């Protein structure tokens, strides 16, 4: 009996020490039966103990639990708490989830002693198939707008930054585009695209997409005083392990050739220890009216970091341009030499604040943010806690608007007179906010929840941005394209597609476009010179200038009504080799031009460009009108009055020449 009692006690003690981990709490999908896109199922759990738990088993089953469809066995690291379809694998014969179908998500923890915890499960459904759309990939919903393609061939273009005071020459840099996998492109006035900087990541970012491949270079902004480009990205402190942790940093790139290529790269700030992963990383950069640099930080998939003032994650930071914290930051601690995380914090309590922009009418900063299943638009006040604690309910804290369910807002921009004179938009839309909604990751065709650019109006009584957004442009194609980058430019509102639209094999295929939403007619071109320079002996000179509307076709005319056509070319030709025209000998020709995009044509340009054609008279003409030779001819052939008349005619011809 004594031995049995001791054995019972030992067994009890041993089993207590080896209790399996508890069941996970599934937080995404947020509720049973929630509808998601079959290509973009976000799965998230809480309760994982980093000290004792080793990994998480993830599974998706058919609704009757009869067939396993997808799984990710023993997922570790960030993927133990938040995972996408691309981070696991489908079980044959399944290659994906079906539209308009029901499934069950299951998850369980495994601890470091290999004890397996109980399963948690949640039912969810998938959306019906998208409508097939039409022939126009992006369709303006509001009258008076057109969508033009400015550039193509981009790979994962996530953000746009305009040069604040761009030059007027065709080859002057107009804007920069950040590509997620470590390249910054420059687009000039004439629409030419080239590399500004490449190879900015010190690790291979390529992974599952959607999933762990959603990481790299994100935010970008141009310093208005120097033209330097600031960019935000992740770095690997020890690149030798292929799967090492990644940390955020901000870099500064300086050009010595007028902004066409980066000559030097300087680190502004690194944030070692602030582990960030796919999507929930450092993002938006902007300069405030105070000249300080504002940096948006995702929570790195750890919802506690937004409330943790010892961490830089889940925050909006305010920096001097040398990377130091300004002493007037709201949580700055005097005497600590600016080394604490709180010294850099401008506002906190965020999850994934992808987008940010400054509103000129009140000097305030606004952000758009992805939540678990509810997204947020908010005005950012210094020192304020925006409350994110891992729950959808906390995304309502200080929100001007919530997307419920999520539409995945990515960027925000204001149309305002202070930014390129209002970008050519009508006066009724000044001081309005515009937001890109990317919708489900790598989804096909039009989407109810996203793939559009929406507009927020100021409240008539308070002047604050808010109310329910209304659509400006929607995706109506049949491919993968969605709206991500956004910025107001001199001739419209520019946005980027994240993916190649059609015939793509994966989310990382190059082929995405830079697009522009413009209101009204294109702007008239500027005609500046000819080649050869006037006056010249050339009947087919080339007219050089700049088409202010990128991507337009230029027509040249000889009358101020632009009806007598003499030459046609592209905007790029006008700015580079010139557009050829034909003019008669010994003439003075006045040249005018129009720019055409689609079915829209600009007014006729003014003032006229004048070209003077001066052809030599040629050998025969010189002999006939050689006065001395003509007189000799008259004296030899005529006498009396006939001779006098001949000489008089010769003198008249000489005077005429």
XYZ file of C-alpha atoms in Angstrom:
657
model
C 0.000 0.000 0.000
C 2.855 2.388 0.894
C 4.638 1.737 -2.383
C 1.404 2.192 -4.297
C 0.715 5.474 -2.520
C 4.212 6.778 -3.301
C 3.803 5.717 -6.935
C 0.444 7.474 -7.110
C 1.957 10.658 -5.680
C 4.878 10.516 -8.132
C 2.574 9.962 -11.056
C 0.336 12.806 -9.965
C 3.298 15.115 -9.480
C 4.793 14.128 -12.824
C 1.550 14.608 -14.730
C 1.039 18.016 -13.145
C 4.505 19.113 -14.255
C 3.805 17.944 -17.794
C 0.387 19.497 -18.303
C -0.172 20.223 -21.989
C -0.498 23.828 -23.153
C -3.984 25.390 -23.069
C -6.201 25.700 -26.119
C -5.450 28.749 -28.317
C -7.915 31.611 -28.581
C -8.655 32.158 -32.274
C -8.936 35.887 -32.951
C -8.887 35.805 -36.744
C -11.295 34.988 -38.341
C -12.939 36.999 -35.582
C -16.311 35.234 -35.438
C -17.800 31.917 -36.496
C -19.058 32.041 -40.063
C -17.042 35.153 -41.013
C -16.645 35.526 -44.795
C -13.113 35.861 -46.184
C -11.507 35.798 -49.608
C -10.448 32.226 -50.502
C -6.985 33.468 -51.533
C -6.438 35.585 -48.421
C -7.345 33.832 -45.164
C -5.678 35.592 -42.213
C -5.380 33.184 -39.260
C -4.426 34.510 -35.825
C -4.411 33.120 -32.270
C -3.485 34.406 -28.817
C -2.274 32.501 -25.770
C 1.050 31.307 -27.186
C 3.689 31.347 -24.393
C 7.090 32.212 -25.829
C 8.826 30.803 -22.742
C 7.252 27.334 -22.760
C 5.526 26.788 -26.103
C 7.486 25.596 -29.141
C 5.112 25.869 -32.108
C 1.530 25.851 -33.394
C -0.244 23.315 -35.574
C -2.607 24.967 -38.081
C -5.205 23.115 -40.159
C -8.164 23.926 -42.414
C -10.822 21.234 -42.926
C -13.953 20.897 -44.996
C -17.100 22.030 -43.177
C -18.029 18.433 -42.203
C -14.482 17.807 -40.860
C -14.193 14.884 -43.277
C -11.217 16.105 -45.349
C -8.045 18.002 -44.443
C -7.596 20.821 -46.992
C -4.537 22.790 -45.798
C -2.037 22.608 -42.954
C 1.071 24.187 -41.460
C 2.496 21.729 -38.926
C 4.469 23.113 -35.966
C 4.795 26.704 -37.236
C 7.336 28.685 -35.217
C 8.249 32.311 -34.593
C 5.772 34.908 -35.837
C 3.907 32.194 -37.742
C 2.980 30.534 -34.436
C 0.555 33.375 -33.787
C -0.355 34.761 -37.207
C -0.223 32.868 -40.483
C -1.437 33.030 -44.098
C -2.219 30.343 -46.652
C 1.110 30.926 -48.361
C 2.989 29.892 -45.220
C 1.507 26.380 -45.248
C 0.605 23.830 -47.915
C -2.543 22.366 -49.432
C -3.205 18.651 -49.075
C -3.794 16.776 -52.345
C -6.087 16.931 -54.228
C -6.694 20.484 -52.983
C -4.734 23.362 -54.526
C -6.743 26.212 -53.005
C -9.951 27.151 -51.258
C -13.152 27.427 -53.272
C -15.367 30.475 -53.563
C -18.732 30.399 -51.779
C -17.750 27.482 -49.507
C -17.572 26.699 -45.778
C -14.497 25.542 -43.857
C -13.199 24.951 -40.317
C -9.937 26.409 -38.986
C -8.209 24.376 -36.257
C -5.176 25.361 -34.162
C -3.284 23.867 -31.204
C -0.055 24.568 -29.312
C 2.880 22.211 -28.775
C 5.228 23.021 -25.894
C 8.967 22.535 -25.579
C 8.413 19.163 -23.853
C 6.462 18.028 -26.927
C 3.223 18.041 -24.975
C 0.324 18.673 -27.368
C -2.536 20.932 -26.323
C -6.201 20.673 -27.303
C -7.537 21.949 -30.623
C -9.470 25.181 -30.936
C -11.616 25.611 -34.004
C -13.582 28.277 -35.843
C -15.906 28.012 -38.817
C -15.581 30.472 -41.675
C -16.886 30.932 -45.206
C -15.518 32.292 -48.473
C -16.931 34.995 -50.715
C -18.908 34.228 -53.872
C -16.947 34.554 -57.150
C -16.197 38.099 -58.296
C -18.010 39.615 -61.226
C -15.958 39.373 -64.446
C -15.564 43.152 -64.796
C -15.107 44.966 -68.080
C -12.416 45.981 -70.536
C -11.270 49.022 -68.481
C -9.162 47.895 -65.499
C -9.929 51.017 -63.411
C -13.199 52.898 -63.773
C -13.932 56.384 -62.385
C -17.200 56.328 -60.460
C -17.503 60.116 -60.316
C -18.060 62.067 -63.567
C -15.306 64.152 -65.123
C -12.385 61.865 -64.247
C -10.048 59.725 -66.311
C -7.467 57.104 -65.324
C -4.194 57.053 -67.299
C -1.215 54.715 -67.217
C 1.971 56.646 -66.447
C 4.476 53.787 -66.189
C 4.602 49.995 -66.101
C 6.929 47.103 -65.369
C 7.147 47.782 -61.624
C 7.617 45.075 -59.000
C 5.558 45.444 -55.811
C 5.451 49.279 -55.878
C 4.233 50.242 -52.401
C 4.685 54.004 -52.062
C 5.065 57.203 -54.112
C 6.975 60.363 -53.170
C 6.850 63.481 -55.359
C 9.714 65.932 -55.592
C 8.204 68.936 -53.731
C 9.563 71.510 -56.230
C 10.373 69.572 -59.414
C 12.195 71.182 -62.317
C 10.344 71.927 -65.545
C 12.762 70.228 -67.962
C 11.613 66.917 -69.501
C 14.418 64.950 -67.845
C 13.973 66.411 -64.365
C 12.922 63.945 -61.619
C 9.212 64.213 -60.822
C 8.593 61.355 -58.378
C 10.079 58.272 -56.742
C 8.499 54.838 -56.261
C 9.587 52.386 -53.557
C 9.510 48.727 -54.561
C 9.110 46.286 -51.671
C 12.091 44.114 -52.579
C 14.709 46.844 -52.302
C 14.627 49.140 -55.343
C 13.693 52.819 -55.653
C 12.604 53.957 -59.129
C 12.704 57.549 -60.381
C 10.149 58.875 -62.902
C 11.047 62.056 -64.792
C 8.799 64.768 -66.208
C 8.594 63.002 -69.567
C 7.533 59.675 -68.005
C 10.887 57.889 -68.271
C 11.451 55.278 -65.529
C 14.922 54.309 -64.286
C 16.681 52.970 -61.192
C 17.489 55.525 -58.493
C 18.837 52.910 -56.064
C 18.936 49.102 -56.052
C 19.928 46.312 -53.659
C 18.892 48.207 -50.544
C 18.015 45.045 -48.586
C 20.785 42.940 -47.016
C 18.635 39.808 -47.012
C 16.591 37.862 -49.540
C 12.989 38.999 -48.976
C 11.399 36.506 -51.330
C 8.957 34.238 -49.530
C 5.370 33.115 -49.766
C 3.129 35.826 -51.190
C 0.703 36.431 -49.689
C 2.494 35.523 -46.468
C 6.061 35.809 -45.234
C 7.251 37.438 -48.487
C 5.413 40.671 -47.622
C 8.478 42.394 -46.192
C 11.250 44.769 -47.207
C 11.408 48.435 -48.331
C 8.258 50.491 -47.759
C 8.127 54.196 -46.851
C 9.682 56.970 -48.954
C 9.768 60.778 -48.789
C 11.822 63.580 -50.387
C 13.462 66.266 -48.253
C 12.181 69.567 -49.730
C 15.330 71.447 -48.730
C 17.976 69.077 -50.130
C 16.206 66.700 -52.516
C 17.571 63.750 -50.512
C 15.385 60.641 -50.427
C 14.528 59.065 -47.059
C 13.364 55.433 -47.047
C 12.197 52.938 -44.405
C 13.032 49.246 -44.573
C 13.998 46.143 -42.636
C 17.552 44.886 -42.194
C 19.170 41.698 -40.960
C 21.777 42.351 -38.271
C 23.454 39.030 -39.132
C 22.702 38.087 -42.768
C 24.521 34.747 -42.523
C 21.477 32.780 -41.248
C 18.977 32.755 -44.089
C 16.028 33.117 -41.723
C 17.429 35.540 -39.165
C 15.255 38.185 -37.459
C 14.696 41.509 -39.216
C 14.742 44.954 -37.624
C 13.562 48.381 -38.846
C 15.723 51.255 -40.001
C 15.542 54.571 -41.862
C 18.154 55.515 -44.458
C 18.963 58.718 -46.337
C 20.063 58.672 -49.995
C 21.903 61.592 -51.588
C 22.299 62.252 -55.316
C 25.008 64.184 -57.116
C 23.377 64.099 -60.574
C 20.210 66.055 -59.938
C 18.243 63.283 -58.277
C 18.573 60.643 -61.000
C 20.716 58.166 -59.045
C 21.757 57.793 -55.414
C 25.475 58.419 -54.892
C 25.631 57.832 -51.120
C 23.491 56.043 -48.540
C 23.524 57.059 -44.885
C 21.818 55.303 -41.971
C 19.565 57.707 -40.062
C 18.400 55.295 -37.350
C 18.446 51.560 -36.691
C 16.192 49.824 -34.190
C 17.939 46.629 -33.041
C 15.800 44.243 -31.048
C 12.533 45.598 -32.467
C 11.717 42.430 -34.416
C 9.310 42.972 -37.287
C 7.975 40.577 -39.892
C 5.768 40.421 -42.919
C 3.425 43.372 -43.318
C 3.489 44.558 -39.667
C 6.677 46.568 -40.145
C 8.065 50.084 -40.419
C 6.155 51.925 -43.150
C 5.082 55.514 -43.858
C 7.564 58.396 -43.765
C 6.639 62.080 -43.947
C 7.974 65.530 -43.127
C 5.761 67.551 -40.820
C 5.266 71.322 -41.000
C 7.907 71.495 -38.249
C 10.537 69.940 -40.525
C 10.748 66.784 -38.397
C 10.628 63.248 -39.802
C 7.583 61.168 -38.815
C 7.930 57.376 -38.929
C 5.079 54.840 -38.749
C 5.839 51.551 -36.974
C 3.827 48.316 -37.135
C 3.522 46.182 -34.014
C 5.562 43.274 -35.413
C 2.630 40.871 -34.832
C 2.838 41.508 -31.082
C -0.341 43.365 -29.987
C 1.214 44.232 -26.613
C 3.872 46.470 -28.187
C 1.519 49.311 -29.016
C 0.976 49.860 -25.283
C 4.603 49.231 -24.310
C 6.468 52.529 -23.969
C 9.801 50.689 -23.838
C 9.286 49.531 -27.440
C 9.233 51.485 -30.699
C 6.724 49.090 -32.278
C 3.059 50.029 -32.651
C 3.953 53.726 -32.630
C 4.326 56.862 -34.703
C 7.801 58.285 -34.073
C 9.110 61.846 -34.431
C 12.802 62.298 -35.297
C 15.325 64.945 -36.113
C 16.872 64.381 -39.527
C 20.028 62.989 -37.903
C 17.957 60.268 -36.187
C 17.970 61.807 -32.713
C 14.743 62.449 -30.762
C 13.588 66.089 -30.508
C 13.590 67.270 -26.893
C 10.035 68.597 -27.305
C 8.571 65.168 -28.102
C 5.534 64.547 -25.866
C 7.038 61.673 -23.840
C 10.667 62.783 -23.861
C 12.495 62.225 -20.551
C 14.974 65.048 -19.836
C 18.383 63.880 -18.703
C 18.289 60.411 -20.269
C 20.434 61.489 -23.291
C 17.715 60.491 -25.751
C 18.243 56.746 -25.557
C 14.832 55.596 -24.314
C 12.142 54.416 -26.711
C 9.649 56.862 -25.180
C 11.891 59.775 -26.240
C 11.029 59.078 -29.892
C 7.279 58.450 -29.467
C 4.855 60.968 -30.952
C 1.742 58.777 -30.483
C 1.198 55.123 -29.589
C -1.311 52.275 -29.452
C -1.292 51.329 -33.167
C -1.364 47.983 -34.951
C -0.308 48.544 -38.543
C -0.422 52.257 -39.509
C 0.487 51.859 -43.171
C -0.503 55.322 -44.416
C 0.004 58.879 -43.220
C -0.434 62.393 -44.643
C -0.461 66.030 -43.548
C -3.505 68.245 -43.979
C -2.546 71.828 -44.772
C -5.787 73.443 -43.552
C -5.132 72.489 -39.922
C -1.492 71.345 -39.940
C -2.529 67.929 -38.578
C -1.279 64.419 -39.322
C -3.711 61.649 -40.283
C -3.172 57.888 -40.445
C -4.917 54.850 -41.940
C -4.378 51.539 -40.236
C -5.095 47.846 -40.716
C -6.698 46.066 -37.766
C -7.453 42.385 -37.179
C -10.860 42.654 -38.886
C -11.669 46.350 -38.360
C -9.566 49.162 -39.882
C -9.161 52.753 -38.712
C -8.774 56.319 -39.997
C -7.600 58.708 -37.279
C -6.193 62.154 -36.705
C -2.912 61.833 -34.813
C -2.482 63.960 -31.693
C 0.862 64.153 -29.847
C 1.181 61.933 -26.787
C -2.178 60.189 -27.288
C -2.709 56.446 -26.797
C -4.800 55.055 -29.667
C -5.609 51.996 -27.627
C -4.862 48.977 -29.785
C -4.640 45.936 -27.496
C -5.208 43.091 -29.937
C -8.976 43.464 -30.175
C -11.168 44.810 -32.938
C -13.002 46.928 -30.379
C -9.802 48.832 -29.542
C -9.527 49.929 -33.190
C -12.460 52.257 -32.519
C -10.382 54.377 -30.130
C -10.235 57.959 -31.448
C -11.239 56.758 -34.917
C -12.723 59.225 -37.389
C -13.928 56.211 -39.364
C -13.778 52.422 -39.075
C -13.919 49.965 -41.955
C -15.934 47.060 -40.533
C -15.288 44.545 -41.979
C -11.777 45.351 -43.121
C -11.052 46.926 -46.530
C -7.251 47.067 -45.915
C -6.598 50.832 -46.331
C -2.960 51.407 -47.264
C -2.302 55.083 -48.024
C -3.923 58.478 -47.564
C -3.388 61.766 -49.458
C -5.012 65.200 -49.355
C -6.051 67.179 -52.420
C -5.339 70.771 -51.382
C -4.203 74.047 -52.957
C -0.945 73.895 -51.006
C 0.046 70.655 -52.795
C 0.645 71.277 -56.521
C -2.212 73.776 -56.622
C -4.821 71.097 -55.968
C -3.588 68.649 -58.632
C -6.074 69.904 -61.221
C -9.084 68.758 -59.179
C -12.183 71.007 -58.941
C -12.554 73.494 -56.090
C -15.361 71.406 -54.583
C -12.829 68.673 -53.727
C -10.175 70.809 -52.084
C -9.229 69.699 -48.547
C -10.674 66.213 -49.129
C -8.834 63.043 -48.100
C -8.359 60.114 -50.482
C -7.477 56.564 -49.430
C -6.355 53.459 -51.339
C -8.143 50.285 -50.243
C -6.141 47.235 -51.280
C -8.740 44.644 -50.247
C -7.942 40.923 -49.913
C -4.341 39.992 -50.637
C -3.730 38.973 -54.284
C -7.437 38.582 -54.965
C -8.816 38.177 -58.477
C -11.265 40.574 -60.114
C -13.375 43.310 -58.491
C -13.881 43.115 -54.727
C -16.675 44.339 -52.495
C -14.175 45.028 -49.712
C -11.424 47.024 -51.417
C -9.611 47.473 -54.745
C -10.603 51.108 -55.032
C -9.697 54.714 -54.209
C -12.222 56.367 -51.881
C -12.858 59.953 -50.834
C -13.582 61.468 -47.393
C -15.218 64.899 -47.160
C -14.768 67.399 -44.326
C -17.777 67.581 -42.013
C -19.745 70.775 -42.864
C -20.157 71.739 -39.199
C -16.822 70.709 -37.644
C -14.498 70.721 -40.652
C -13.052 67.371 -39.561
C -12.516 64.537 -42.028
C -15.024 61.753 -41.510
C -18.369 60.327 -42.496
C -18.748 57.368 -44.807
C -16.316 57.381 -47.760
C -17.555 57.429 -51.337
C -15.769 55.825 -54.258
C -13.685 57.779 -56.753
C -12.234 54.873 -58.776
C -12.949 51.128 -58.682
C -11.123 48.145 -60.149
C -13.309 46.557 -62.846
C -10.845 44.207 -64.516
C -10.429 40.461 -64.360
C -6.896 40.276 -62.895
C -4.932 40.728 -59.680
C -4.249 44.481 -59.637
C -5.119 46.483 -56.543
C -4.577 50.041 -55.270
C -1.721 50.673 -52.824
C 0.638 53.677 -53.215
C -1.011 57.124 -53.333
C 0.189 60.716 -53.685
C -1.094 64.021 -55.061
C 0.870 65.257 -58.098
C 0.887 68.312 -60.377
C -1.673 66.880 -62.819
C -3.723 64.444 -60.764
C -3.814 61.859 -57.994
C -1.259 59.099 -58.602
C -1.561 55.520 -57.327
C 0.203 52.198 -57.815
C -1.041 48.700 -58.409
C 0.741 46.275 -56.096
C 0.656 43.345 -58.518
C 0.959 42.632 -62.208
C -2.657 42.635 -63.354
C -2.933 39.814 -65.892
C -1.027 36.601 -66.654
C 0.918 36.606 -63.400
C 2.265 33.408 -61.889
C 2.782 34.836 -58.403
C 2.378 38.029 -56.419
C 5.977 39.078 -57.024
C 5.949 39.102 -60.840
C 7.109 42.474 -62.278
C 4.489 44.289 -64.324
C 2.545 46.527 -61.921
C 1.624 50.030 -63.110
C 1.830 53.607 -61.912
C -1.537 55.231 -62.681
C -2.986 58.722 -62.489
C -6.518 59.923 -61.760
C -7.010 63.305 -63.422
C -9.943 65.634 -63.710
C -10.879 67.300 -67.000
C -8.729 67.712 -70.086
C -4.969 67.075 -70.253
C -2.664 70.063 -69.900
C -1.319 71.686 -73.088
C 2.327 70.883 -73.935
C 5.147 73.428 -73.785
C 7.065 73.955 -77.056
C 10.503 75.343 -76.202
C 12.961 74.956 -79.127
C 13.752 73.319 -82.446
C 16.541 71.107 -83.708
C 18.339 72.612 -85.550
C 17.983 75.939 -83.791
C 16.022 78.574 -85.758
C 16.884 80.082 -88.225
C 18.259 77.108 -90.133
C 18.502 75.466 -93.521
C 16.179 72.547 -92.699
C 12.734 71.777 -94.060
C 12.093 69.014 -91.461
C 13.128 70.360 -88.075
C 12.228 68.613 -84.825
C 10.198 70.465 -82.201
C 11.355 69.976 -78.609
C 9.401 70.668 -75.431
C 7.584 68.950 -72.573
C 4.164 67.337 -72.325
C 2.882 68.270 -68.876
C 0.501 65.316 -68.869
C 2.673 62.203 -68.716
C 1.894 59.530 -71.309
C 0.088 61.833 -73.729
C 0.301 61.954 -77.534
C 1.491 65.310 -78.920
C 0.107 66.833 -82.142
C 1.735 69.918 -83.713
C -0.033 72.559 -85.839
C 0.728 75.774 -87.729
C -2.348 77.748 -86.645
C -3.550 78.977 -83.206
C -6.757 76.970 -83.572
C -4.739 73.735 -83.866
C -6.393 72.543 -87.087
C -3.486 72.476 -89.614
C -1.607 69.346 -88.500
C 2.118 69.130 -89.377
C 3.514 66.507 -86.961
C 2.634 63.852 -84.361
C 4.699 62.100 -81.703
C 4.736 60.855 -78.127
C 5.397 62.858 -74.986
C 8.734 61.063 -74.646
C 9.723 61.990 -78.217
C 8.804 65.631 -77.648
C 11.092 65.745 -74.606
C 14.006 63.795 -76.107
C 14.552 63.575 -79.867
C 11.751 66.016 -80.711
C 8.707 65.661 -82.964
C 9.394 66.213 -86.675
C 7.439 68.789 -88.713
C 7.646 69.823 -92.387
C 7.930 73.476 -93.453
C 8.518 75.191 -96.873
C 11.701 76.926 -98.038
C 12.422 80.475 -96.901
C 9.368 80.628 -94.616
C 8.492 81.720 -91.087
C 6.263 79.127 -89.389
C 4.432 79.497 -86.074
C 3.968 76.190 -84.242
C 1.335 75.162 -81.667
C 0.564 71.860 -79.935
C -2.019 69.749 -78.121
C -1.717 66.738 -75.810
C -4.151 63.826 -76.128
C -4.841 61.043 -73.611
C -7.482 58.528 -74.640
C -10.397 60.519 -76.041
C -9.403 63.758 -74.266
C -7.368 66.532 -75.904
C -5.887 69.611 -74.241
C -6.412 73.200 -75.370
C -4.016 74.556 -78.007
C -0.688 75.674 -76.535
C 0.289 79.323 -76.307
C 2.448 81.277 -77.059
C 3.577 80.023 -80.466
C 7.049 78.655 -81.146
C 8.503 80.381 -84.226
C 10.759 78.587 -86.725
C 12.494 80.384 -89.621
C 13.551 78.276 -92.615
C 16.432 79.804 -94.649
C 17.447 77.801 -97.692
C 20.318 79.157 -99.876
C 19.376 80.336 -103.346
C 21.551 77.705 -105.065
C 24.154 77.959 -107.869
C 21.829 78.831 -110.781
C 20.054 81.581 -108.900
C 23.391 83.143 -107.910
C 24.538 83.396 -111.596
C 21.218 84.764 -112.848
C 21.117 87.473 -110.221
C 24.820 88.346 -110.235
C 24.437 92.070 -111.008
C 27.808 92.530 -112.664
C 27.297 89.514 -114.878
C 23.787 90.692 -115.677
C 25.082 94.134 -116.765
C 27.716 92.572 -118.995
C 25.020 90.412 -120.530
C 22.814 93.460 -121.190
C 25.653 95.478 -122.792
C 26.658 92.577 -124.976
C 23.176 91.772 -126.209
C 21.305 95.097 -126.303
C 21.769 98.680 -127.404
C 20.042 101.947 -126.640
C 16.759 101.813 -124.684
C 16.692 98.004 -124.729
C 20.067 97.920 -122.981
C 18.891 100.441 -120.351
C 15.726 98.429 -119.671
C 17.763 95.221 -119.297
C 20.124 96.829 -116.783
C 17.185 98.337 -114.870
C 15.531 94.886 -114.508
C 18.827 93.382 -113.337
C 19.134 96.066 -110.657
C 15.546 95.401 -109.486
C 16.254 91.705 -109.119
C 19.433 92.460 -107.203
C 17.560 94.772 -104.824
C 14.856 92.131 -104.303
C 17.504 89.656 -103.171
